[in-house]
mmCIF file of C-alpha atoms and ligand atoms in Angstrom:
data_model
loop_
_atom_site.group_PDB
_atom_site.id
_atom_site.type_symbol
_atom_site.label_atom_id
_atom_site.label_comp_id
_atom_site.label_asym_id
_atom_site.label_seq_id
_atom_site.Cartn_x
_atom_site.Cartn_y
_atom_site.Cartn_z
ATOM 1 C CA MET A 1 -9.600 97.830 56.108
ATOM 2 C CA ASN A 2 -10.212 94.151 56.421
ATOM 3 C CA ARG A 3 -10.959 91.702 53.553
ATOM 4 C CA VAL A 4 -14.705 91.266 54.130
ATOM 5 C CA GLU A 5 -15.183 94.951 54.208
ATOM 6 C CA HIS A 6 -13.272 95.282 50.936
ATOM 7 C CA ASN A 7 -15.363 92.525 49.153
ATOM 8 C CA GLY A 8 -18.602 94.056 50.307
ATOM 9 C CA LYS A 9 -17.560 97.431 48.976
ATOM 10 C CA PHE A 10 -16.586 95.863 45.579
ATOM 11 C CA ARG A 11 -19.902 94.000 45.249
ATOM 12 C CA ARG A 12 -21.899 97.017 46.084
ATOM 13 C CA ARG A 13 -20.005 99.040 43.483
ATOM 14 C CA HIS A 14 -20.461 96.281 40.885
ATOM 15 C CA MET A 15 -24.238 95.973 41.476
ATOM 16 C CA LYS A 16 -24.485 99.689 41.143
ATOM 17 C CA TRP A 17 -22.823 99.461 37.663
ATOM 18 C CA MET A 18 -25.113 96.618 36.533
ATOM 19 C CA SER A 19 -28.272 98.526 37.414
ATOM 20 C CA LYS A 20 -27.101 101.517 35.403
ATOM 21 C CA ARG A 21 -28.729 102.224 32.048
ATOM 22 C CA PHE A 22 -27.152 103.741 28.948
ATOM 23 C CA THR A 23 -29.082 105.961 26.682
ATOM 24 C CA PHE A 24 -28.289 106.146 22.922
ATOM 25 C CA VAL A 25 -29.396 109.235 21.075
ATOM 26 C CA ILE A 26 -29.823 109.026 17.312
ATOM 27 C CA ILE A 27 -30.231 112.208 15.313
ATOM 28 C CA PRO A 28 -31.257 111.107 11.821
ATOM 29 C CA ASP A 29 -31.879 114.576 10.330
ATOM 30 C CA ALA A 30 -32.080 118.125 11.571
ATOM 31 C CA ASN A 31 -35.813 118.271 10.804
ATOM 32 C CA GLN A 32 -36.699 115.009 12.337
ATOM 33 C CA SER A 33 -37.108 114.277 15.938
ATOM 34 C CA VAL A 34 -34.320 112.698 17.900
ATOM 35 C CA LYS A 35 -34.684 108.976 18.858
ATOM 36 C CA ARG A 36 -33.568 107.696 22.202
ATOM 37 C CA TYR A 37 -32.774 104.148 23.181
ATOM 38 C CA SER A 38 -32.222 103.175 26.688
ATOM 39 C CA VAL A 39 -30.175 100.002 27.116
ATOM 40 C CA PRO A 40 -29.295 98.378 30.440
ATOM 41 C CA ALA A 41 -25.582 98.038 31.107
ATOM 42 C CA LEU A 42 -25.994 94.218 31.336
ATOM 43 C CA VAL A 43 -26.317 94.053 27.500
ATOM 44 C CA PHE A 44 -22.644 95.056 27.219
ATOM 45 C CA ILE A 45 -21.711 91.873 29.031
ATOM 46 C CA LEU A 46 -24.338 89.438 27.623
ATOM 47 C CA VAL A 47 -23.875 90.194 23.902
ATOM 48 C CA PRO A 48 -20.101 89.560 23.758
ATOM 49 C CA ALA A 49 -20.574 86.520 25.999
ATOM 50 C CA LEU A 50 -23.182 85.106 23.607
ATOM 51 C CA ALA A 51 -20.901 85.823 20.637
ATOM 52 C CA VAL A 52 -18.019 84.012 22.304
ATOM 53 C CA LEU A 53 -20.279 81.047 23.178
ATOM 54 C CA LEU A 54 -21.555 80.898 19.621
ATOM 55 C CA ALA A 55 -18.037 80.983 18.212
ATOM 56 C CA PHE A 56 -16.998 78.238 20.629
ATOM 57 C CA CYS A 57 -19.969 76.054 19.602
ATOM 58 C CA ALA A 58 -19.191 76.598 15.940
ATOM 59 C CA ALA A 59 -15.546 75.628 16.477
ATOM 60 C CA LEU A 60 -16.576 72.545 18.439
ATOM 61 C CA PHE A 61 -19.019 71.498 15.725
ATOM 62 C CA ILE A 62 -16.425 71.941 13.000
ATOM 63 C CA SER A 63 -13.787 70.011 14.880
ATOM 64 C CA LEU A 64 -16.200 67.156 15.710
ATOM 65 C CA ASN A 65 -17.326 66.988 12.109
ATOM 66 C CA ALA A 66 -13.774 66.880 10.872
ATOM 67 C CA GLY A 67 -13.021 64.088 13.368
ATOM 68 C CA ASN A 68 -15.982 62.076 12.167
ATOM 69 C CA ALA A 69 -14.997 62.512 8.524
ATOM 70 C CA ASN A 70 -11.554 61.281 9.456
ATOM 71 C CA LYS A 71 -13.038 58.284 11.246
ATOM 72 C CA VAL A 72 -15.288 57.440 8.295
ATOM 73 C CA HIS A 73 -12.297 57.676 5.966
ATOM 74 C CA HIS A 74 -10.306 55.386 8.252
ATOM 75 C CA LEU A 75 -13.169 52.863 8.470
ATOM 76 C CA LYS A 76 -13.536 52.947 4.702
ATOM 77 C CA ASN A 77 -9.843 52.209 4.345
ATOM 78 C CA GLN A 78 -10.104 49.426 6.847
ATOM 79 C CA LEU A 79 -13.076 47.962 5.019
ATOM 80 C CA THR A 80 -11.254 48.092 1.684
ATOM 81 C CA SER A 81 -8.151 46.422 3.059
ATOM 82 C CA SER A 82 -10.118 43.718 4.866
ATOM 83 C CA GLN A 83 -12.134 43.138 1.707
ATOM 84 C CA ALA A 84 -8.867 42.651 -0.187
ATOM 85 C CA GLY A 85 -7.720 40.315 2.594
ATOM 86 C CA PHE A 86 -10.891 38.304 2.341
ATOM 87 C CA GLU A 87 -10.568 38.078 -1.424
ATOM 88 C CA GLU A 88 -6.987 36.897 -1.049
ATOM 89 C CA GLN A 89 -8.079 34.350 1.550
ATOM 90 C CA LEU A 90 -10.899 33.226 -0.688
ATOM 91 C CA GLN A 91 -8.485 32.786 -3.579
ATOM 92 C CA SER A 92 -6.050 30.777 -1.487
ATOM 93 C CA LYS A 93 -8.921 28.648 -0.128
ATOM 94 C CA ASN A 94 -10.111 28.075 -3.684
ATOM 95 C CA LYS A 95 -6.609 26.970 -4.609
ATOM 96 C CA GLU A 96 -6.554 24.605 -1.639
ATOM 97 C CA ILE A 97 -9.916 23.174 -2.664
ATOM 98 C CA SER A 98 -8.678 22.661 -6.233
ATOM 99 C CA ALA A 99 -5.591 20.886 -4.931
ATOM 100 C CA LEU A 100 -7.766 18.672 -2.710
ATOM 101 C CA GLU A 101 -10.040 17.889 -5.629
ATOM 102 C CA GLU A 102 -7.029 16.909 -7.711
ATOM 103 C CA ASP A 103 -5.788 14.723 -4.865
ATOM 104 C CA LEU A 104 -9.202 13.095 -4.631
ATOM 105 C CA LEU A 105 -9.240 12.376 -8.360
ATOM 106 C CA ALA A 106 -5.750 10.913 -8.192
ATOM 107 C CA LEU A 107 -6.741 8.828 -5.180
ATOM 108 C CA SER A 108 -9.875 7.618 -6.910
ATOM 109 C CA ALA A 109 -7.871 6.666 -10.012
ATOM 110 C CA GLN A 110 -5.405 4.894 -7.769
ATOM 111 C CA ALA A 111 -8.240 2.992 -6.106
ATOM 112 C CA GLU A 112 -9.373 1.773 -9.513
ATOM 113 C CA GLN A 113 -5.871 0.696 -10.473
ATOM 114 C CA PHE A 114 -5.596 -1.040 -7.144
ATOM 115 C CA GLU A 115 -8.911 -2.815 -7.706
ATOM 116 C CA ASP A 116 -7.723 -3.959 -11.119
ATOM 117 C CA LYS A 117 -4.548 -5.278 -9.559
ATOM 118 C CA ILE A 118 -6.458 -7.167 -6.890
ATOM 119 C CA SER A 119 -8.627 -8.665 -9.633
ATOM 120 C CA ALA A 120 -5.485 -9.652 -11.531
ATOM 121 C CA VAL A 121 -3.994 -11.255 -8.417
ATOM 122 C CA THR A 122 -7.238 -13.110 -7.735
ATOM 123 C CA LYS A 123 -7.324 -14.329 -11.319
ATOM 124 C CA LEU A 124 -3.697 -15.416 -11.121
ATOM 125 C CA GLU A 125 -4.366 -17.254 -7.882
ATOM 126 C CA ASN A 126 -7.306 -19.061 -9.464
ATOM 127 C CA GLU A 127 -5.088 -20.042 -12.391
ATOM 128 C CA LEU A 128 -2.470 -21.337 -9.984
ATOM 129 C CA LYS A 129 -5.157 -23.294 -8.166
ATOM 130 C CA ALA A 130 -6.284 -24.787 -11.451
ATOM 131 C CA ILE A 131 -2.681 -25.796 -12.211
ATOM 132 C CA ALA A 132 -2.245 -27.370 -8.802
ATOM 133 C CA GLY A 133 -5.693 -28.969 -9.095
ATOM 134 C CA ILE A 134 -7.150 -27.219 -6.050
ATOM 135 C CA GLU A 135 -10.831 -26.458 -5.768
ATOM 136 C CA ASP A 136 -11.559 -22.815 -4.966
ATOM 137 C CA ALA A 137 -13.101 -23.459 -1.592
ATOM 138 C CA THR A 138 -12.790 -19.961 -0.258
ATOM 139 C CA VAL A 139 -15.602 -17.510 -0.789
ATOM 140 C CA ARG A 140 -14.240 -14.306 -2.091
ATOM 141 C CA ILE A 141 -15.904 -11.008 -1.411
ATOM 142 C CA SER A 142 -16.458 -9.673 -4.872
ATOM 143 C CA SER A 143 -16.968 -6.020 -5.539
ATOM 144 C CA GLY A 144 -18.413 -6.267 -8.993
ATOM 145 C CA SER A 145 -15.301 -5.593 -11.023
ATOM 146 C CA ALA A 146 -13.647 -8.735 -9.673
ATOM 147 C CA GLU A 147 -16.394 -10.752 -11.294
ATOM 148 C CA ALA A 148 -15.758 -9.360 -14.743
ATOM 149 C CA GLU A 149 -13.421 -11.982 -16.146
ATOM 150 C CA GLY A 150 -10.435 -10.371 -17.750
ATOM 151 C CA GLY A 151 -12.240 -7.062 -17.770
ATOM 152 C CA GLN A 152 -10.245 -3.918 -18.307
ATOM 153 C CA GLY A 153 -12.841 -2.447 -16.088
ATOM 154 C CA GLY A 154 -13.849 0.549 -14.129
ATOM 155 C CA GLU A 155 -15.668 3.692 -14.986
ATOM 156 C CA GLU A 156 -13.711 6.437 -16.635
ATOM 157 C CA ILE A 157 -13.219 9.493 -14.480
ATOM 158 C CA GLU A 158 -13.601 12.785 -16.270
ATOM 159 C CA LEU A 159 -10.787 15.074 -15.251
ATOM 160 C CA GLU A 160 -13.051 18.098 -15.572
ATOM 161 C CA ALA A 161 -15.561 16.519 -13.251
ATOM 162 C CA ASP A 162 -18.404 18.473 -11.752
ATOM 163 C CA PHE A 163 -17.438 18.938 -8.143
ATOM 164 C CA SER A 164 -20.926 19.266 -6.840
ATOM 165 C CA SER A 165 -20.528 15.475 -6.848
ATOM 166 C CA GLY A 166 -17.136 15.727 -5.102
ATOM 167 C CA ALA A 167 -18.542 14.269 -1.914
ATOM 168 C CA THR A 168 -19.939 11.349 -3.908
ATOM 169 C CA LEU A 169 -16.542 10.693 -5.472
ATOM 170 C CA ALA A 170 -14.904 10.849 -2.051
ATOM 171 C CA ASP A 171 -17.528 8.437 -0.665
ATOM 172 C CA LYS A 172 -17.061 6.118 -3.622
ATOM 173 C CA THR A 173 -13.292 6.182 -3.255
ATOM 174 C CA MET A 174 -13.523 5.566 0.459
ATOM 175 C CA LYS A 175 -15.867 2.634 -0.150
ATOM 176 C CA SER A 176 -13.517 1.262 -2.809
ATOM 177 C CA PHE A 177 -10.652 1.293 -0.354
ATOM 178 C CA SER A 178 -12.673 -0.333 2.413
ATOM 179 C CA ASP A 179 -13.934 -2.979 -0.047
ATOM 180 C CA MET A 180 -10.384 -3.665 -1.123
ATOM 181 C CA THR A 181 -9.267 -3.972 2.467
ATOM 182 C CA LEU A 182 -11.957 -6.623 2.975
ATOM 183 C CA GLN A 183 -10.917 -8.333 -0.251
ATOM 184 C CA ILE A 184 -7.289 -8.426 0.808
ATOM 185 C CA ASP A 185 -8.290 -9.696 4.249
ATOM 186 C CA ALA A 186 -10.228 -12.499 2.550
ATOM 187 C CA MET A 187 -7.334 -13.120 0.178
ATOM 188 C CA LEU A 188 -4.671 -13.716 2.789
ATOM 189 C CA PRO A 189 -5.920 -17.025 4.235
ATOM 190 C CA SER A 190 -6.824 -18.190 0.737
ATOM 191 C CA LEU A 191 -3.337 -17.379 -0.535
ATOM 192 C CA GLU A 192 -1.901 -19.160 2.476
ATOM 193 C CA SER A 193 -3.882 -22.310 1.653
ATOM 194 C CA THR A 194 -2.945 -21.978 -2.021
ATOM 195 C CA LYS A 195 0.697 -21.781 -0.994
ATOM 196 C CA GLU A 196 0.327 -24.919 1.127
ATOM 197 C CA ALA A 197 -1.432 -26.709 -1.700
ATOM 198 C CA PHE A 198 1.341 -25.637 -4.035
ATOM 199 C CA LEU A 199 4.047 -26.873 -1.701
ATOM 200 C CA ASN A 200 2.201 -30.193 -1.594
ATOM 201 C CA TYR A 201 1.875 -30.117 -5.384
ATOM 202 C CA GLN A 202 5.599 -29.376 -5.665
ATOM 203 C CA HIS A 203 6.321 -32.287 -3.316
ATOM 204 C CA ILE A 204 4.232 -34.624 -5.463
ATOM 205 C CA LEU A 205 6.110 -33.427 -8.551
ATOM 206 C CA ASP A 206 9.397 -34.029 -6.731
ATOM 207 C CA ILE A 207 8.502 -37.605 -5.773
ATOM 208 C CA THR A 208 6.963 -38.545 -9.135
ATOM 209 C CA PRO A 209 9.398 -40.102 -11.644
ATOM 210 C CA SER A 210 9.490 -37.775 -14.638
ATOM 211 C CA ILE A 211 12.995 -37.505 -16.087
ATOM 212 C CA TRP A 212 15.281 -39.557 -18.259
ATOM 213 C CA PRO A 213 17.514 -41.638 -15.975
ATOM 214 C CA THR A 214 20.271 -41.672 -18.630
ATOM 215 C CA GLU A 215 22.107 -39.153 -20.801
ATOM 216 C CA SER A 216 21.375 -41.318 -23.838
ATOM 217 C CA LYS A 217 17.811 -41.377 -25.103
ATOM 218 C CA LYS A 218 18.387 -44.449 -27.227
ATOM 219 C CA ILE A 219 15.660 -46.986 -26.377
ATOM 220 C CA THR A 220 16.849 -50.488 -27.259
ATOM 221 C CA SER A 221 13.856 -52.397 -25.856
ATOM 222 C CA THR A 222 10.404 -51.229 -24.767
ATOM 223 C CA PHE A 223 8.114 -52.438 -21.976
ATOM 224 C CA GLY A 224 5.837 -55.376 -22.694
ATOM 225 C CA VAL A 225 5.808 -58.885 -24.118
ATOM 226 C CA ARG A 226 8.832 -59.606 -26.311
ATOM 227 C CA SER A 227 10.921 -62.579 -27.210
ATOM 228 C CA ASP A 228 13.522 -63.180 -24.541
ATOM 229 C CA PRO A 229 17.018 -62.432 -25.979
ATOM 230 C CA PHE A 230 18.417 -65.414 -24.075
ATOM 231 C CA THR A 231 15.670 -68.055 -24.506
ATOM 232 C CA GLY A 232 13.864 -66.717 -27.581
ATOM 233 C CA ARG A 233 10.557 -67.402 -25.830
ATOM 234 C CA ALA A 234 7.843 -64.784 -25.333
ATOM 235 C CA ALA A 235 8.251 -63.084 -21.963
ATOM 236 C CA LEU A 236 7.170 -59.869 -20.288
ATOM 237 C CA HIS A 237 9.925 -57.259 -20.451
ATOM 238 C CA SER A 238 9.342 -55.530 -17.141
ATOM 239 C CA GLY A 239 11.045 -52.238 -18.021
ATOM 240 C CA VAL A 240 12.653 -50.124 -20.733
ATOM 241 C CA ASP A 241 16.229 -50.616 -21.919
ATOM 242 C CA PHE A 242 18.351 -47.542 -22.691
ATOM 243 C CA GLY A 243 21.513 -48.088 -24.721
ATOM 244 C CA GLY A 244 24.709 -46.272 -23.732
ATOM 245 C CA ASP A 245 28.369 -46.539 -22.881
ATOM 246 C CA ARG A 246 29.755 -48.213 -19.816
ATOM 247 C CA GLY A 247 30.340 -45.584 -17.137
ATOM 248 C CA ASP A 248 27.613 -43.181 -18.395
ATOM 249 C CA PRO A 249 25.843 -41.433 -15.467
ATOM 250 C CA ILE A 250 22.568 -42.838 -14.115
ATOM 251 C CA TYR A 251 20.213 -40.388 -12.386
ATOM 252 C CA ALA A 252 17.434 -40.837 -9.816
ATOM 253 C CA ALA A 253 14.096 -40.332 -11.587
ATOM 254 C CA ALA A 254 12.558 -38.633 -8.524
ATOM 255 C CA ASP A 255 13.151 -37.786 -4.858
ATOM 256 C CA GLY A 256 13.101 -40.866 -2.655
ATOM 257 C CA VAL A 257 14.919 -43.228 -0.343
ATOM 258 C CA VAL A 258 17.188 -46.038 -1.505
ATOM 259 C CA THR A 259 15.652 -49.334 -0.299
ATOM 260 C CA LEU A 260 17.949 -51.695 -2.207
ATOM 261 C CA SER A 261 21.513 -51.396 -3.465
ATOM 262 C CA GLU A 262 23.154 -54.756 -4.230
ATOM 263 C CA ARG A 263 24.964 -56.885 -6.761
ATOM 264 C CA GLY A 264 23.310 -60.146 -7.786
ATOM 265 C CA TYR A 265 22.134 -62.328 -10.590
ATOM 266 C CA PRO A 266 20.303 -61.821 -12.948
ATOM 267 C CA HIS A 267 20.051 -58.067 -12.096
ATOM 268 C CA GLY A 268 23.739 -57.386 -11.649
ATOM 269 C CA ASN A 269 24.448 -54.135 -9.749
ATOM 270 C CA ASN A 270 20.966 -52.760 -9.106
ATOM 271 C CA ILE A 271 19.266 -50.089 -7.067
ATOM 272 C CA ILE A 272 15.652 -49.604 -5.953
ATOM 273 C CA ILE A 273 14.401 -46.157 -4.886
ATOM 274 C CA ASP A 274 11.129 -45.845 -2.972
ATOM 275 C CA HIS A 275 9.394 -42.541 -3.861
ATOM 276 C CA GLY A 276 6.431 -43.008 -1.524
ATOM 277 C CA ARG A 277 2.773 -43.154 -2.537
ATOM 278 C CA GLY A 278 3.409 -46.742 -3.672
ATOM 279 C CA VAL A 279 5.831 -45.746 -6.447
ATOM 280 C CA LYS A 280 9.333 -47.240 -6.854
ATOM 281 C CA THR A 281 11.968 -47.122 -9.599
ATOM 282 C CA ARG A 282 14.637 -49.748 -10.256
ATOM 283 C CA TYR A 283 17.946 -49.428 -12.098
ATOM 284 C CA LEU A 284 19.623 -52.691 -13.317
ATOM 285 C CA HIS A 285 22.954 -53.933 -14.790
ATOM 286 C CA LEU A 286 24.921 -50.952 -13.367
ATOM 287 C CA ASN A 287 28.657 -50.747 -13.672
ATOM 288 C CA GLU A 288 28.880 -48.932 -10.301
ATOM 289 C CA ARG A 289 26.416 -48.194 -7.486
ATOM 290 C CA LEU A 290 27.015 -44.771 -5.880
ATOM 291 C CA VAL A 291 24.275 -44.869 -3.162
ATOM 292 C CA GLU A 292 23.573 -47.125 -0.200
ATOM 293 C CA VAL A 293 20.367 -48.401 1.395
ATOM 294 C CA GLY A 294 18.808 -45.652 3.502
ATOM 295 C CA ASP A 295 20.220 -42.781 1.431
ATOM 296 C CA SER A 296 17.822 -39.998 0.572
ATOM 297 C CA VAL A 297 18.194 -39.020 -3.039
ATOM 298 C CA LYS A 298 16.958 -36.063 -5.060
ATOM 299 C CA LYS A 299 15.468 -36.126 -8.530
ATOM 300 C CA GLY A 300 18.366 -35.927 -11.007
ATOM 301 C CA GLN A 301 20.983 -37.007 -8.458
ATOM 302 C CA LEU A 302 23.803 -39.229 -9.780
ATOM 303 C CA ILE A 303 23.267 -42.696 -8.286
ATOM 304 C CA GLY A 304 25.413 -45.000 -10.438
ATOM 305 C CA GLU A 305 27.109 -45.788 -13.745
ATOM 306 C CA LEU A 306 25.635 -47.518 -16.760
ATOM 307 C CA GLY A 307 27.051 -51.037 -17.140
ATOM 308 C CA ASN A 308 26.721 -54.603 -18.326
ATOM 309 C CA THR A 309 26.519 -56.587 -15.061
ATOM 310 C CA GLY A 310 24.194 -59.575 -14.496
ATOM 311 C CA ARG A 311 22.105 -61.125 -17.252
ATOM 312 C CA SER A 312 22.900 -58.562 -19.989
ATOM 313 C CA THR A 313 23.974 -58.735 -23.628
ATOM 314 C CA GLY A 314 25.742 -55.353 -23.649
ATOM 315 C CA PRO A 315 26.070 -52.005 -21.783
ATOM 316 C CA HIS A 316 22.581 -50.648 -21.128
ATOM 317 C CA LEU A 317 20.257 -49.538 -18.327
ATOM 318 C CA HIS A 318 17.200 -51.641 -17.628
ATOM 319 C CA TYR A 319 14.802 -49.136 -15.986
ATOM 320 C CA GLU A 320 11.612 -50.149 -14.179
ATOM 321 C CA VAL A 321 8.717 -48.224 -12.662
ATOM 322 C CA ILE A 322 6.762 -50.178 -10.042
ATOM 323 C CA VAL A 323 3.362 -48.871 -8.905
ATOM 324 C CA ASN A 324 1.755 -50.658 -5.933
ATOM 325 C CA GLY A 325 3.996 -53.676 -6.532
ATOM 326 C CA GLU A 326 3.263 -53.961 -10.234
ATOM 327 C CA ASN A 327 5.632 -53.152 -13.070
ATOM 328 C CA VAL A 328 4.167 -50.542 -15.406
ATOM 329 C CA ASP A 329 5.376 -48.981 -18.653
ATOM 330 C CA PRO A 330 8.009 -46.390 -17.601
ATOM 331 C CA MET A 331 7.539 -44.255 -20.727
ATOM 332 C CA PRO A 332 4.618 -42.190 -19.336
ATOM 333 C CA TYR A 333 6.968 -41.391 -16.414
ATOM 334 C CA ILE A 334 9.641 -39.991 -18.696
ATOM 335 C CA LYS A 335 8.405 -36.577 -19.710
ATOM 336 C CA GLU A 336 11.180 -34.155 -19.040
ATOM 337 C CA ASP A 337 14.811 -33.628 -19.692
ATOM 338 C CA ARG A 338 16.739 -33.306 -16.468
ATOM 339 C CA GLU A 339 17.514 -29.693 -17.386
ATOM 340 C CA ASP A 340 13.788 -28.978 -17.785
ATOM 341 C CA GLN A 341 12.697 -29.985 -14.348
HETATM 342 ZN ZN1 ZN B 1 15.676 -54.849 -19.873
#
């Protein structure tokens, strides 16, 4: 028996079973008639198959539902944790913002202090200019507060400031700093010229006779018309006489160059120092001369010894100040002790 033959036989037998019908007989009671139900054989296959299918669908539904619930739970968890993350981030950002706001306030306060300092420096420079007798020729960029003379200025910054105006404060601070940069830029050349003027001023001070040429401050004869100690006749005393001991130090009254250093009569040992600008000083009747013609001398430098040489009645220094060739009263040129200068 070959395979095809066998399959054909099986199918035929199977079809035969499917077309069969089963008859159920129900006998409810002896008196009642018997009920018959005829059911095709196919029902015995379809009903269990449907039951199995139904059970499978139910299982699938339950498992899918459970999966979804799980997913929802997971998403909820995720949402909660990311919400916590966001809150944490928000808190840390808020902290950063607070720190930045504090920095801004500090910076703004610093800008004000800086402005005050620039004002103070400007004021100081103007005072220096006034001392040195310089006109304020430079135009200064003023940012309001600089104009307030001696002002302890600036607006107060509330530490609990409303930060809706934070941008305004930042802008204001930024502008303050850029203004100050301009101010400093304008200051530099001005300070440079003030420095030059001061160096010049210092030079003029250095070359202007201003100190006592002797240790002793005993004035034995003043400048002007007096009776001549030798002739008794009225004569112009062309300098001031300082009493002292022979050998006492004699100092240069200002920076200058020695243009005369000689011994003669009636001046005895005498020295002339040229200080420039038409001003000379002369020191007469010295015991010793300690500088030569051509020497540069500094204010307060030892140039000789007090003496009694030439036409002199005793040890003293005859001191002259000559301005543009004319003898003037030396007293206005003696203002400082040597130690003071
Ligand atoms: Zn004299």
